[in-house]
mmCIF file of C-alpha atoms in Angstrom:
data_model
loop_
_atom_site.group_PDB
_atom_site.id
_atom_site.type_symbol
_atom_site.label_atom_id
_atom_site.label_comp_id
_atom_site.label_asym_id
_atom_site.label_seq_id
_atom_site.Cartn_x
_atom_site.Cartn_y
_atom_site.Cartn_z
ATOM 1 C CA UNK A 1 0.000 0.000 0.000
ATOM 2 C CA UNK A 2 2.915 2.364 0.605
ATOM 3 C CA UNK A 3 5.643 2.808 -1.979
ATOM 4 C CA UNK A 4 9.118 2.304 -0.527
ATOM 5 C CA UNK A 5 11.261 5.393 -0.900
ATOM 6 C CA UNK A 6 14.995 5.886 -0.986
ATOM 7 C CA UNK A 7 16.489 7.125 2.333
ATOM 8 C CA UNK A 8 15.796 10.830 2.835
ATOM 9 C CA UNK A 9 12.884 10.875 0.398
ATOM 10 C CA UNK A 10 9.214 10.974 1.393
ATOM 11 C CA UNK A 11 7.183 7.902 0.484
ATOM 12 C CA UNK A 12 4.148 8.682 -1.669
ATOM 13 C CA UNK A 13 1.000 7.260 -0.101
ATOM 14 C CA UNK A 14 -1.961 6.026 -2.120
ATOM 15 C CA UNK A 15 -5.059 4.350 -0.729
ATOM 16 C CA UNK A 16 -5.801 1.035 -2.462
ATOM 17 C CA UNK A 17 -9.143 0.670 -4.306
ATOM 18 C CA UNK A 18 -11.936 0.796 -1.736
ATOM 19 C CA UNK A 19 -15.736 0.840 -1.745
ATOM 20 C CA UNK A 20 -17.029 4.416 -2.193
ATOM 21 C CA UNK A 21 -18.331 6.270 0.875
ATOM 22 C CA UNK A 22 -21.858 5.725 -0.484
ATOM 23 C CA UNK A 23 -21.182 1.976 -0.744
ATOM 24 C CA UNK A 24 -19.816 1.913 2.823
ATOM 25 C CA UNK A 25 -23.056 3.580 4.004
ATOM 26 C CA UNK A 26 -25.099 0.868 2.232
ATOM 27 C CA UNK A 27 -22.778 -1.962 3.272
ATOM 28 C CA UNK A 28 -23.038 -1.162 7.001
ATOM 29 C CA UNK A 29 -26.609 0.166 6.716
ATOM 30 C CA UNK A 30 -25.602 3.521 8.102
ATOM 31 C CA UNK A 31 -28.258 6.167 8.507
ATOM 32 C CA UNK A 32 -27.714 9.766 9.611
ATOM 33 C CA UNK A 33 -29.494 10.260 12.934
ATOM 34 C CA UNK A 34 -31.477 13.493 13.129
ATOM 35 C CA UNK A 35 -31.230 13.628 16.930
ATOM 36 C CA UNK A 36 -27.412 13.660 16.597
ATOM 37 C CA UNK A 37 -27.635 16.290 13.796
ATOM 38 C CA UNK A 38 -25.567 14.043 11.518
ATOM 39 C CA UNK A 39 -25.036 14.926 7.841
ATOM 40 C CA UNK A 40 -22.728 12.953 5.544
ATOM 41 C CA UNK A 41 -20.494 14.589 2.958
ATOM 42 C CA UNK A 42 -19.992 12.130 0.094
ATOM 43 C CA UNK A 43 -18.408 14.377 -2.568
ATOM 44 C CA UNK A 44 -14.661 13.679 -2.386
ATOM 45 C CA UNK A 45 -13.886 16.884 -4.281
ATOM 46 C CA UNK A 46 -15.441 18.817 -1.394
ATOM 47 C CA UNK A 47 -13.708 16.707 1.274
ATOM 48 C CA UNK A 48 -10.403 17.332 -0.556
ATOM 49 C CA UNK A 49 -11.188 21.063 -0.557
ATOM 50 C CA UNK A 50 -11.823 21.040 3.217
ATOM 51 C CA UNK A 51 -8.545 19.200 3.859
ATOM 52 C CA UNK A 52 -6.674 21.635 1.596
ATOM 53 C CA UNK A 53 -7.755 24.524 3.870
ATOM 54 C CA UNK A 54 -5.858 22.885 6.749
ATOM 55 C CA UNK A 55 -2.552 23.606 4.977
ATOM 56 C CA UNK A 56 0.407 21.280 4.290
ATOM 57 C CA UNK A 57 -0.429 17.872 5.779
ATOM 58 C CA UNK A 58 2.433 15.781 4.366
ATOM 59 C CA UNK A 59 3.931 13.879 7.334
ATOM 60 C CA UNK A 60 1.680 15.804 9.737
ATOM 61 C CA UNK A 61 -0.244 14.370 12.690
ATOM 62 C CA UNK A 62 -3.995 14.912 12.340
ATOM 63 C CA UNK A 63 -6.971 14.391 14.634
ATOM 64 C CA UNK A 64 -10.295 14.082 12.815
ATOM 65 C CA UNK A 65 -13.373 14.691 14.931
ATOM 66 C CA UNK A 66 -16.507 12.699 14.085
ATOM 67 C CA UNK A 67 -15.298 11.036 10.859
ATOM 68 C CA UNK A 68 -18.639 9.236 10.352
ATOM 69 C CA UNK A 69 -18.513 7.134 7.176
ATOM 70 C CA UNK A 70 -14.995 8.415 6.410
ATOM 71 C CA UNK A 71 -15.268 10.860 3.485
ATOM 72 C CA UNK A 72 -12.895 13.484 4.940
ATOM 73 C CA UNK A 73 -10.789 10.621 6.382
ATOM 74 C CA UNK A 74 -9.918 9.457 2.852
ATOM 75 C CA UNK A 75 -8.908 12.964 1.809
ATOM 76 C CA UNK A 76 -6.692 13.329 4.907
ATOM 77 C CA UNK A 77 -4.959 9.989 4.227
ATOM 78 C CA UNK A 78 -4.467 10.920 0.559
ATOM 79 C CA UNK A 79 -2.684 14.113 1.719
ATOM 80 C CA UNK A 80 0.166 11.890 3.000
ATOM 81 C CA UNK A 81 -0.178 12.330 6.771
ATOM 82 C CA UNK A 82 2.133 10.541 9.186
ATOM 83 C CA UNK A 83 -0.562 9.614 11.716
ATOM 84 C CA UNK A 84 -4.338 10.037 11.814
ATOM 85 C CA UNK A 85 -6.319 9.859 15.052
ATOM 86 C CA UNK A 86 -10.063 9.327 14.531
ATOM 87 C CA UNK A 87 -12.430 10.134 17.398
ATOM 88 C CA UNK A 88 -15.930 8.807 16.733
ATOM 89 C CA UNK A 89 -18.757 8.700 19.274
ATOM 90 C CA UNK A 90 -21.194 6.617 17.173
ATOM 91 C CA UNK A 91 -20.245 2.912 17.283
ATOM 92 C CA UNK A 92 -22.068 2.230 13.977
ATOM 93 C CA UNK A 93 -19.256 3.927 12.053
ATOM 94 C CA UNK A 94 -16.361 2.011 13.615
ATOM 95 C CA UNK A 95 -16.389 -1.039 11.220
ATOM 96 C CA UNK A 96 -16.215 1.216 8.120
ATOM 97 C CA UNK A 97 -13.372 3.218 9.696
ATOM 98 C CA UNK A 98 -11.529 -0.014 10.516
ATOM 99 C CA UNK A 99 -11.696 -0.881 6.823
ATOM 100 C CA UNK A 100 -9.912 2.418 6.085
ATOM 101 C CA UNK A 101 -7.407 1.717 8.864
ATOM 102 C CA UNK A 102 -6.527 -1.653 7.305
ATOM 103 C CA UNK A 103 -6.026 0.067 3.935
ATOM 104 C CA UNK A 104 -3.462 2.412 5.526
ATOM 105 C CA UNK A 105 -1.400 0.124 7.811
ATOM 106 C CA UNK A 106 0.174 1.811 10.829
ATOM 107 C CA UNK A 107 -1.297 5.218 9.996
ATOM 108 C CA UNK A 108 -4.716 5.222 11.648
ATOM 109 C CA UNK A 109 -5.744 5.050 15.308
ATOM 110 C CA UNK A 110 -9.474 4.835 16.069
ATOM 111 C CA UNK A 111 -10.921 5.988 19.392
ATOM 112 C CA UNK A 112 -14.555 5.204 20.159
ATOM 113 C CA UNK A 113 -15.366 8.135 22.415
ATOM 114 C CA UNK A 114 -16.799 11.620 22.878
ATOM 115 C CA UNK A 115 -14.588 14.526 21.787
ATOM 116 C CA UNK A 116 -16.110 16.717 24.533
ATOM 117 C CA UNK A 117 -14.604 14.470 27.216
ATOM 118 C CA UNK A 118 -11.605 12.968 25.366
ATOM 119 C CA UNK A 119 -8.245 14.007 26.872
ATOM 120 C CA UNK A 120 -6.232 15.532 24.028
ATOM 121 C CA UNK A 121 -3.119 16.158 26.158
ATOM 122 C CA UNK A 122 -1.708 12.733 25.280
ATOM 123 C CA UNK A 123 -3.111 12.397 21.768
ATOM 124 C CA UNK A 124 0.165 13.155 19.951
ATOM 125 C CA UNK A 125 3.883 12.314 20.400
ATOM 126 C CA UNK A 126 5.818 14.597 22.770
ATOM 127 C CA UNK A 127 8.495 15.396 20.187
ATOM 128 C CA UNK A 128 5.943 17.440 18.210
ATOM 129 C CA UNK A 129 5.677 20.057 20.985
ATOM 130 C CA UNK A 130 6.594 23.634 20.088
ATOM 131 C CA UNK A 131 6.960 26.776 22.166
ATOM 132 C CA UNK A 132 3.885 29.000 21.957
ATOM 133 C CA UNK A 133 5.888 31.756 20.234
ATOM 134 C CA UNK A 134 7.182 29.340 17.552
ATOM 135 C CA UNK A 135 5.451 28.390 14.315
ATOM 136 C CA UNK A 136 2.400 26.100 14.875
ATOM 137 C CA UNK A 137 3.271 22.416 15.453
ATOM 138 C CA UNK A 138 2.774 19.800 12.737
ATOM 139 C CA UNK A 139 -0.583 18.922 14.304
ATOM 140 C CA UNK A 140 -4.014 19.651 12.852
ATOM 141 C CA UNK A 141 -7.589 19.158 14.029
ATOM 142 C CA UNK A 142 -10.122 18.662 11.234
ATOM 143 C CA UNK A 143 -13.824 17.866 11.497
ATOM 144 C CA UNK A 144 -17.238 18.015 9.895
ATOM 145 C CA UNK A 145 -18.944 18.603 13.224
ATOM 146 C CA UNK A 146 -22.576 17.765 14.021
ATOM 147 C CA UNK A 147 -24.367 21.106 14.518
ATOM 148 C CA UNK A 148 -25.430 20.133 18.046
ATOM 149 C CA UNK A 149 -21.824 19.857 19.244
ATOM 150 C CA UNK A 150 -20.029 22.529 17.181
ATOM 151 C CA UNK A 151 -20.622 25.607 19.407
ATOM 152 C CA UNK A 152 -19.956 23.974 22.828
ATOM 153 C CA UNK A 153 -16.883 22.292 21.341
ATOM 154 C CA UNK A 154 -15.351 25.467 19.895
ATOM 155 C CA UNK A 155 -15.972 27.302 23.207
ATOM 156 C CA UNK A 156 -14.223 24.429 25.023
ATOM 157 C CA UNK A 157 -11.275 24.567 22.595
ATOM 158 C CA UNK A 158 -11.050 28.364 22.840
ATOM 159 C CA UNK A 159 -10.750 27.938 26.611
ATOM 160 C CA UNK A 160 -7.985 25.380 25.948
ATOM 161 C CA UNK A 161 -6.244 27.944 23.689
ATOM 162 C CA UNK A 162 -6.464 30.537 26.476
ATOM 163 C CA UNK A 163 -4.985 28.108 29.030
ATOM 164 C CA UNK A 164 -2.620 26.452 26.525
ATOM 165 C CA UNK A 165 -3.797 22.987 27.500
ATOM 166 C CA UNK A 166 -5.743 20.184 25.796
ATOM 167 C CA UNK A 167 -4.709 20.006 22.104
ATOM 168 C CA UNK A 168 -2.798 23.288 22.586
ATOM 169 C CA UNK A 169 -0.310 21.803 25.047
ATOM 170 C CA UNK A 170 1.723 21.099 21.877
ATOM 171 C CA UNK A 171 1.696 24.762 20.802
ATOM 172 C CA UNK A 172 -0.589 26.743 18.500
ATOM 173 C CA UNK A 173 -2.381 23.747 16.961
ATOM 174 C CA UNK A 174 -4.482 24.724 13.935
ATOM 175 C CA UNK A 175 -8.131 23.715 13.457
ATOM 176 C CA UNK A 176 -10.274 23.394 10.312
ATOM 177 C CA UNK A 177 -13.919 22.803 11.237
ATOM 178 C CA UNK A 178 -17.415 23.015 9.782
ATOM 179 C CA UNK A 179 -20.273 25.047 11.289
ATOM 180 C CA UNK A 180 -23.732 26.153 10.266
ATOM 181 C CA UNK A 181 -23.250 29.090 7.896
ATOM 182 C CA UNK A 182 -24.719 31.496 10.459
ATOM 183 C CA UNK A 183 -22.309 30.309 13.175
ATOM 184 C CA UNK A 184 -19.404 30.680 10.724
ATOM 185 C CA UNK A 185 -20.533 34.268 10.073
ATOM 186 C CA UNK A 186 -20.673 34.961 13.826
ATOM 187 C CA UNK A 187 -17.176 33.578 14.359
ATOM 188 C CA UNK A 188 -15.723 35.996 11.783
ATOM 189 C CA UNK A 189 -18.076 39.018 12.159
ATOM 190 C CA UNK A 190 -16.539 42.506 12.396
ATOM 191 C CA UNK A 191 -17.724 45.382 14.666
ATOM 192 C CA UNK A 192 -20.983 46.842 13.351
ATOM 193 C CA UNK A 193 -22.094 43.582 11.710
ATOM 194 C CA UNK A 194 -25.469 42.211 12.773
ATOM 195 C CA UNK A 195 -23.776 38.809 13.202
ATOM 196 C CA UNK A 196 -21.308 40.212 15.779
ATOM 197 C CA UNK A 197 -21.809 38.180 18.971
ATOM 198 C CA UNK A 198 -20.188 36.649 22.025
ATOM 199 C CA UNK A 199 -18.692 34.001 19.721
ATOM 200 C CA UNK A 200 -17.035 36.685 17.543
ATOM 201 C CA UNK A 201 -15.166 38.198 20.498
ATOM 202 C CA UNK A 202 -14.227 34.911 22.192
ATOM 203 C CA UNK A 203 -12.824 33.468 18.942
ATOM 204 C CA UNK A 204 -11.129 36.573 17.515
ATOM 205 C CA UNK A 205 -9.388 37.644 20.698
ATOM 206 C CA UNK A 206 -7.628 34.256 20.839
ATOM 207 C CA UNK A 207 -7.278 33.189 17.178
ATOM 208 C CA UNK A 208 -6.965 34.314 13.606
ATOM 209 C CA UNK A 209 -10.330 33.109 12.286
ATOM 210 C CA UNK A 210 -10.896 32.654 8.573
ATOM 211 C CA UNK A 211 -14.205 31.769 6.919
ATOM 212 C CA UNK A 212 -12.770 29.678 4.044
ATOM 213 C CA UNK A 213 -15.773 28.760 1.903
ATOM 214 C CA UNK A 214 -19.438 27.755 2.012
ATOM 215 C CA UNK A 215 -20.707 24.257 1.204
ATOM 216 C CA UNK A 216 -24.318 24.279 -0.042
ATOM 217 C CA UNK A 217 -26.693 22.161 2.041
ATOM 218 C CA UNK A 218 -27.569 19.944 -0.934
ATOM 219 C CA UNK A 219 -24.007 18.555 -0.927
ATOM 220 C CA UNK A 220 -24.845 16.662 2.296
ATOM 221 C CA UNK A 221 -26.897 13.527 2.898
ATOM 222 C CA UNK A 222 -29.458 14.061 4.305
ATOM 223 C CA UNK A 223 -29.646 17.688 3.163
ATOM 224 C CA UNK A 224 -29.632 20.067 6.181
ATOM 225 C CA UNK A 225 -31.886 23.121 6.142
ATOM 226 C CA UNK A 226 -28.831 25.401 6.164
ATOM 227 C CA UNK A 227 -25.586 25.817 4.259
ATOM 228 C CA UNK A 228 -22.289 24.963 5.950
ATOM 229 C CA UNK A 229 -19.204 27.137 6.526
ATOM 230 C CA UNK A 230 -15.631 25.785 6.656
ATOM 231 C CA UNK A 231 -13.681 27.824 9.219
ATOM 232 C CA UNK A 232 -9.924 27.774 9.905
ATOM 233 C CA UNK A 233 -8.444 28.780 13.295
ATOM 234 C CA UNK A 234 -4.818 29.608 14.124
ATOM 235 C CA UNK A 235 -4.200 30.574 17.781
ATOM 236 C CA UNK A 236 -2.555 33.988 18.230
ATOM 237 C CA UNK A 237 0.845 34.289 19.925
ATOM 238 C CA UNK A 238 -0.623 37.019 22.168
ATOM 239 C CA UNK A 239 -4.377 37.111 22.902
ATOM 240 C CA UNK A 240 -5.969 40.489 22.219
ATOM 241 C CA UNK A 241 -7.424 40.521 25.748
ATOM 242 C CA UNK A 242 -4.865 39.400 28.308
ATOM 243 C CA UNK A 243 -7.212 38.297 31.056
ATOM 244 C CA UNK A 244 -8.381 34.833 32.248
ATOM 245 C CA UNK A 245 -10.860 33.092 29.935
ATOM 246 C CA UNK A 246 -13.619 33.022 32.586
ATOM 247 C CA UNK A 247 -13.383 36.777 33.156
ATOM 248 C CA UNK A 248 -13.454 37.632 29.439
ATOM 249 C CA UNK A 249 -16.377 35.264 28.908
ATOM 250 C CA UNK A 250 -18.345 36.803 31.796
ATOM 251 C CA UNK A 251 -17.867 40.373 30.530
ATOM 252 C CA UNK A 252 -18.617 39.479 26.886
ATOM 253 C CA UNK A 253 -21.660 37.398 27.823
ATOM 254 C CA UNK A 254 -23.022 40.239 29.967
ATOM 255 C CA UNK A 255 -22.550 42.838 27.217
ATOM 256 C CA UNK A 256 -24.398 40.693 24.651
ATOM 257 C CA UNK A 257 -27.204 39.739 27.029
ATOM 258 C CA UNK A 258 -29.364 42.543 25.604
ATOM 259 C CA UNK A 259 -27.917 42.887 22.125
ATOM 260 C CA UNK A 260 -30.626 45.273 20.853
ATOM 261 C CA UNK A 261 -30.257 47.681 23.775
ATOM 262 C CA UNK A 262 -27.427 50.083 24.629
ATOM 263 C CA UNK A 263 -24.349 48.212 25.903
ATOM 264 C CA UNK A 264 -24.830 50.010 29.248
ATOM 265 C CA UNK A 265 -27.808 47.718 29.944
ATOM 266 C CA UNK A 266 -25.829 44.490 29.608
ATOM 267 C CA UNK A 267 -22.823 45.806 31.534
ATOM 268 C CA UNK A 268 -25.134 46.621 34.463
ATOM 269 C CA UNK A 269 -25.662 42.877 34.949
ATOM 270 C CA UNK A 270 -22.035 42.540 36.135
ATOM 271 C CA UNK A 271 -22.936 44.299 39.395
ATOM 272 C CA UNK A 272 -25.278 43.640 42.342
ATOM 273 C CA UNK A 273 -28.355 45.860 42.642
ATOM 274 C CA UNK A 274 -26.814 47.782 45.517
ATOM 275 C CA UNK A 275 -24.517 50.337 43.849
ATOM 276 C CA UNK A 276 -25.189 48.976 40.330
ATOM 277 C CA UNK A 277 -25.599 52.322 38.555
ATOM 278 C CA UNK A 278 -22.557 53.943 40.145
ATOM 279 C CA UNK A 279 -20.283 50.948 39.414
ATOM 280 C CA UNK A 280 -21.528 50.623 35.837
ATOM 281 C CA UNK A 281 -20.784 54.313 35.206
ATOM 282 C CA UNK A 282 -17.359 53.906 36.827
ATOM 283 C CA UNK A 283 -16.519 50.899 34.609
ATOM 284 C CA UNK A 284 -17.674 52.546 31.382
ATOM 285 C CA UNK A 285 -16.004 55.890 32.114
ATOM 286 C CA UNK A 286 -12.653 54.320 33.090
ATOM 287 C CA UNK A 287 -12.782 51.971 30.075
ATOM 288 C CA UNK A 288 -13.675 54.951 27.835
ATOM 289 C CA UNK A 289 -16.682 53.187 26.266
ATOM 290 C CA UNK A 290 -19.704 55.142 25.011
ATOM 291 C CA UNK A 291 -22.686 53.728 26.981
ATOM 292 C CA UNK A 292 -25.056 54.376 24.035
ATOM 293 C CA UNK A 293 -23.263 52.002 21.638
ATOM 294 C CA UNK A 294 -25.028 48.720 20.870
ATOM 295 C CA UNK A 295 -23.099 45.558 21.873
ATOM 296 C CA UNK A 296 -22.328 44.617 18.246
ATOM 297 C CA UNK A 297 -20.753 48.057 17.650
ATOM 298 C CA UNK A 298 -18.004 47.619 20.271
ATOM 299 C CA UNK A 299 -14.468 47.098 18.979
ATOM 300 C CA UNK A 300 -12.005 44.523 20.319
ATOM 301 C CA UNK A 301 -9.999 47.282 22.067
ATOM 302 C CA UNK A 302 -13.184 48.475 23.837
ATOM 303 C CA UNK A 303 -13.837 44.927 25.057
ATOM 304 C CA UNK A 304 -10.201 44.753 26.190
ATOM 305 C CA UNK A 305 -10.621 47.992 28.176
ATOM 306 C CA UNK A 306 -13.851 46.736 29.779
ATOM 307 C CA UNK A 307 -12.175 43.447 30.799
ATOM 308 C CA UNK A 308 -9.075 45.179 32.188
ATOM 309 C CA UNK A 309 -11.079 47.684 34.267
ATOM 310 C CA UNK A 310 -13.512 44.989 35.474
ATOM 311 C CA UNK A 311 -10.497 42.889 36.538
ATOM 312 C CA UNK A 312 -9.221 45.793 38.699
ATOM 313 C CA UNK A 313 -12.657 46.188 40.251
ATOM 314 C CA UNK A 314 -12.753 42.435 41.010
ATOM 315 C CA UNK A 315 -9.265 42.622 42.574
ATOM 316 C CA UNK A 316 -10.539 45.392 44.873
ATOM 317 C CA UNK A 317 -13.784 43.520 45.655
ATOM 318 C CA UNK A 318 -13.375 39.708 45.169
ATOM 319 C CA UNK A 319 -17.124 39.119 45.769
ATOM 320 C CA UNK A 320 -17.792 40.896 42.470
ATOM 321 C CA UNK A 321 -16.543 38.134 40.201
ATOM 322 C CA UNK A 322 -18.771 35.476 41.784
ATOM 323 C CA UNK A 323 -21.863 37.707 41.580
ATOM 324 C CA UNK A 324 -24.517 36.119 39.339
ATOM 325 C CA UNK A 325 -27.206 38.397 37.924
ATOM 326 C CA UNK A 326 -29.521 35.523 36.990
ATOM 327 C CA UNK A 327 -29.306 34.202 40.551
ATOM 328 C CA UNK A 328 -30.228 37.679 41.864
ATOM 329 C CA UNK A 329 -33.268 37.685 39.541
ATOM 330 C CA UNK A 330 -34.276 34.207 40.749
ATOM 331 C CA UNK A 331 -34.090 35.332 44.370
ATOM 332 C CA UNK A 332 -36.203 38.421 43.628
ATOM 333 C CA UNK A 333 -38.786 36.280 41.863
ATOM 334 C CA UNK A 334 -38.833 33.865 44.805
ATOM 335 C CA UNK A 335 -39.354 36.749 47.235
ATOM 336 C CA UNK A 336 -42.185 38.127 45.069
ATOM 337 C CA UNK A 337 -43.986 34.798 45.006
ATOM 338 C CA UNK A 338 -43.625 34.442 48.793
ATOM 339 C CA UNK A 339 -45.075 37.918 49.356
ATOM 340 C CA UNK A 340 -47.863 37.265 46.875
ATOM 341 C CA UNK A 341 -48.242 39.117 43.640
ATOM 342 C CA UNK A 342 -50.603 41.829 45.011
ATOM 343 C CA UNK A 343 -49.118 45.227 44.376
ATOM 344 C CA UNK A 344 -45.872 43.750 43.099
ATOM 345 C CA UNK A 345 -44.524 44.860 39.683
ATOM 346 C CA UNK A 346 -44.879 42.448 36.770
ATOM 347 C CA UNK A 347 -41.813 40.599 35.551
ATOM 348 C CA UNK A 348 -39.772 42.998 33.395
ATOM 349 C CA UNK A 349 -39.018 42.516 29.720
ATOM 350 C CA UNK A 350 -35.335 41.969 30.648
ATOM 351 C CA UNK A 351 -36.255 39.235 33.138
ATOM 352 C CA UNK A 352 -38.360 37.524 30.461
ATOM 353 C CA UNK A 353 -35.486 37.770 27.983
ATOM 354 C CA UNK A 354 -33.051 36.237 30.452
#
């Protein structure tokens, strides 16, 4: 299966003739499960195009997330990788993947498990580790992700980037992943765009994020109701906001809580009712942020200022960081119901929204 090469030369790798992905699906009676938001990509020209976005994969180590019937897997193997780790949660796909593994002896390792809980720290050989400031390691994560898992997974990996652990213990590991088109637009949205969201800030402050191309829904089986975006991530040497992930996430989440209102309204939710107005004004004035801007209009440097000033306020009053606005609302609601609703104000629009 693998042509022997002279010393010092790279062996060219070619997969032997195999059943098509469509034939594998029929052979093992595989059916995309709607509850797992599974969609198969059978067009090998498109799987090749996805793999091409990852960059140079010759002799690289790759982890493919949710390979399913193995369309992208074939394209990765054809790119001449050194090692391919497949992490698949659905046991129905394992026999078809084993067939691919046998066709590429010594190259493929299959893990039957959930990527959300799989420990990536030991997934690759230690010698591949690079310093964070160096060029990215020869490690890539590629995946056509089920829609249900894509957002929680990218948030988890962004936290790993921030802490330099998980798959980023090896350095600035690159990722090439699929998302619903709308999520792809959020990940790359600029200030002022209607798609600008919490995801935009969390991703762009930690990574260079590139929306590579769109795959029309009809290319998938079964056809999803939306088109699909292929997005490439390269972690930045220096994050744009140099604060702990949890703090950045709390500030960004609060700002976008009321995305149609002035940003002042969301920032208020960082503070307890007692002294809320004064502290909100203090934060916005010190951070030099116009309180009448909408959340999606704020620039990255304005978010950085908000996070830095909020951090100082938390250092001065440690109880501030653990304050939870939703919990405060729940307590108020509980008190109202105990007192009886007579004469009590109705639940506010903001409370309903939250």
